Amino acid sequence: MDTARLLEKQRTYFRSGATKSVEFRIHQLQTLKKLLSEHEDELFEAVYADFKKPELETYATELGILHNEISYTIRNLKNWAKPKRLKGTWINFPSSNYTIAEPYGAVLVIAPWNYPIQLALLPLVGAIAAGNTVVVKPSELTPHTTSVLSRLMSKWFKEEFIAIVEGGVETNQALLSEDFDHIFFTGSSRVGKIVMEAASKNLTPVTLELGGKSPCIVDDTADLETAAKRIAWGKFLNAGQTCVAPDYIMVKASVKDKFLEYLKESIRSFYGVNAKLSPDYPRIVNEDHFGRLVSYLSDGEIYYGGKTDQEECYIEPTILTDIKERAPVMEEEIFGPIVPIITFNDIGEAIDLINSKPKPLALYVFTREKETEDRIVEKCSFGSGAVNDVVAHLGNHHLPFGGVGKSGMGAYHGKKSFDTFSHFKGIMKKPLWLDIPFRYAPYKGKLKWIKKILK
Ligand code: NAD
């Protein structure tokens, strides 16, 4: 792939102004929606071939989210793209002031493997809506999905507007050495640093959607049965390979046993006693990740699960208790179907533990006490989160989605996606009928007037 030639082609297309009209953008979004509908079965099959993800999950967490986002964007785009009037200030009286949302130009989207359709195409929706041309680099770890995406997109869209580039680390490095106008990266913190370093060479702005350890707190006032059910759903969805999955659970010591019973029951009710036979339970994406996850199994006592099958990259939904001190499972992002359980006696202990670690992408708390909820939300910094639920906040496009600190920078979803891929150009227009002379030399006697206005 000649990345320089591809970028030049997209730049020329962008400069032609073809992507600028709102009608063009809406038409492209409609085309994307049509593609997703017409090729739904192919996409289901590809994701299943990559890691046995069931159709319902592929629809709910990938295609459905995309349809919803596209429809919402189409409905609102005319309004978002209009110039916005803003107030003037006395120092510039009289003037009219407004912002114009202009596209950055040629943008690069780099995606991870865990939601291989959604995480490649959801940023694309925002980039199209804002009027950019886009190069998308999906993950090489889900080869079936990446290959189907590449084939379909190249059939439905012109390369000078949207190009899917297949490849691994080397391809990414080649893309990162080019002078894109914005880079939107979703992936690990480790690669996030590489992306930011490469972007700094060209002063390219970046959005970094990274990962980390998202905590989940369950206190003694929580509805334990519902909490267990919702946590089991969010943790074992996609076999735990979700950036906002609850990474570890902190449960009040006095309700630990009861909560663990419910958690075990929930796992069994979802996947049966042998999750390997369940058509609804996916596999780990590859042997490297499988090996990494298996090594966590000896970091504590296995309360439930623990069975593995290397040939199938299968890991049973697993609950770990009595975690060893400084165990890797509590230091690294787990990103798989293993959940360590930590106990606390006072909510302050839980807050201190969270605040001793890098700011997480998500945080969840199950409680009936408003005071506990407020204390956690106020004292802990995190990307986004939920009270009495996990993961589901992602399905609300009115909420911005993104990390903070080590879990990322920038956000997207809904209107925020449009903003992320736009530059808001501020313009002041002055009439000629009045020209107050304060600013012009000679300054003698004018300072007191300036002080009256700028105070
Ligand atoms: P990754 O960082 O390994 O890979 C992401 C992308 O970067 C891939 O396209 C890959 O080809 C590329 N890449 C890998 N190594 C590279 C290198 N050395 N130089 C340049 N490019 C390179 O991430 P992953 O394993 O695909 O995904 C898992 C991670 O992504 C987890 O940390 C997870 O939390 C995070 N994630 C975050 C979000 C979010 O929205 N914040 C969503 C999904 C996943």
PDB file of C-alpha atoms in Angstrom, residues 28-44 58-59 62-71 116-118 120-122 124-125 128 145 148-149 152-153 156-157:
ATOM      1  CA  GLN A  28     -22.875   8.899   2.244  1.00  0.00           C
ATOM      2  CA  LEU A  29     -24.312   8.061   5.669  1.00  0.00           C
ATOM      3  CA  GLN A  30     -27.398   6.604   4.004  1.00  0.00           C
ATOM      4  CA  THR A  31     -25.118   4.545   1.769  1.00  0.00           C
ATOM      5  CA  LEU A  32     -23.243   3.213   4.799  1.00  0.00           C
ATOM      6  CA  LYS A  33     -26.527   2.260   6.468  1.00  0.00           C
ATOM      7  CA  LYS A  34     -27.646   0.460   3.321  1.00  0.00           C
ATOM      8  CA  LEU A  35     -24.350  -1.423   3.107  1.00  0.00           C
ATOM      9  CA  LEU A  36     -24.751  -2.614   6.711  1.00  0.00           C
ATOM     10  CA  SER A  37     -28.297  -3.827   6.059  1.00  0.00           C
ATOM     11  CA  GLU A  38     -27.622  -5.511   2.733  1.00  0.00           C
ATOM     12  CA  HIS A  39     -24.537  -7.345   3.968  1.00  0.00           C
ATOM     13  CA  GLU A  40     -25.677  -8.111   7.496  1.00  0.00           C
ATOM     14  CA  ASP A  41     -25.340 -11.880   7.110  1.00  0.00           C
ATOM     15  CA  GLU A  42     -21.820 -11.643   5.702  1.00  0.00           C
ATOM     16  CA  LEU A  43     -20.826  -9.439   8.616  1.00  0.00           C
ATOM     17  CA  PHE A  44     -22.402 -11.816  11.167  1.00  0.00           C
ATOM     18  CA  THR A  58     -22.931  -8.717  16.941  1.00  0.00           C
ATOM     19  CA  TYR A  59     -26.183  -6.922  16.200  1.00  0.00           C
ATOM     20  CA  GLU A  62     -21.914  -3.524  16.578  1.00  0.00           C
ATOM     21  CA  LEU A  63     -24.478  -3.202  13.767  1.00  0.00           C
ATOM     22  CA  GLY A  64     -27.371  -1.957  15.913  1.00  0.00           C
ATOM     23  CA  ILE A  65     -25.247   0.736  17.545  1.00  0.00           C
ATOM     24  CA  LEU A  66     -24.094   1.820  14.084  1.00  0.00           C
ATOM     25  CA  HIS A  67     -27.619   1.963  12.652  1.00  0.00           C
ATOM     26  CA  ASN A  68     -28.755   3.997  15.626  1.00  0.00           C
ATOM     27  CA  GLU A  69     -25.827   6.413  15.398  1.00  0.00           C
ATOM     28  CA  ILE A  70     -26.236   6.883  11.637  1.00  0.00           C
ATOM     29  CA  SER A  71     -29.986   7.561  11.923  1.00  0.00           C
ATOM     30  CA  PRO A 116     -14.185  -5.078  14.885  1.00  0.00           C
ATOM     31  CA  ILE A 117     -17.067  -3.474  12.961  1.00  0.00           C
ATOM     32  CA  GLN A 118     -18.341  -0.925  15.452  1.00  0.00           C
ATOM     33  CA  ALA A 120     -13.849   0.889  12.885  1.00  0.00           C
ATOM     34  CA  LEU A 121     -17.092   2.419  11.605  1.00  0.00           C
ATOM     35  CA  LEU A 122     -18.507   4.459  14.508  1.00  0.00           C
ATOM     36  CA  LEU A 124     -16.153   6.930  10.539  1.00  0.00           C
ATOM     37  CA  VAL A 125     -19.766   8.103  10.961  1.00  0.00           C
ATOM     38  CA  ILE A 128     -18.196  11.623   7.350  1.00  0.00           C
ATOM     39  CA  THR A 145     -14.093  -9.156   9.530  1.00  0.00           C
ATOM     40  CA  VAL A 148     -15.106  -8.383   4.491  1.00  0.00           C
ATOM     41  CA  LEU A 149     -15.112  -4.723   5.581  1.00  0.00           C
ATOM     42  CA  LEU A 152     -17.509  -4.129   0.905  1.00  0.00           C
ATOM     43  CA  MET A 153     -16.321  -0.610   1.598  1.00  0.00           C
ATOM     44  CA  TRP A 156     -19.541   1.015  -2.041  1.00  0.00           C
ATOM     45  CA  PHE A 157     -17.201   4.003  -1.581  1.00  0.00           C
TER      46      PHE A 157
END
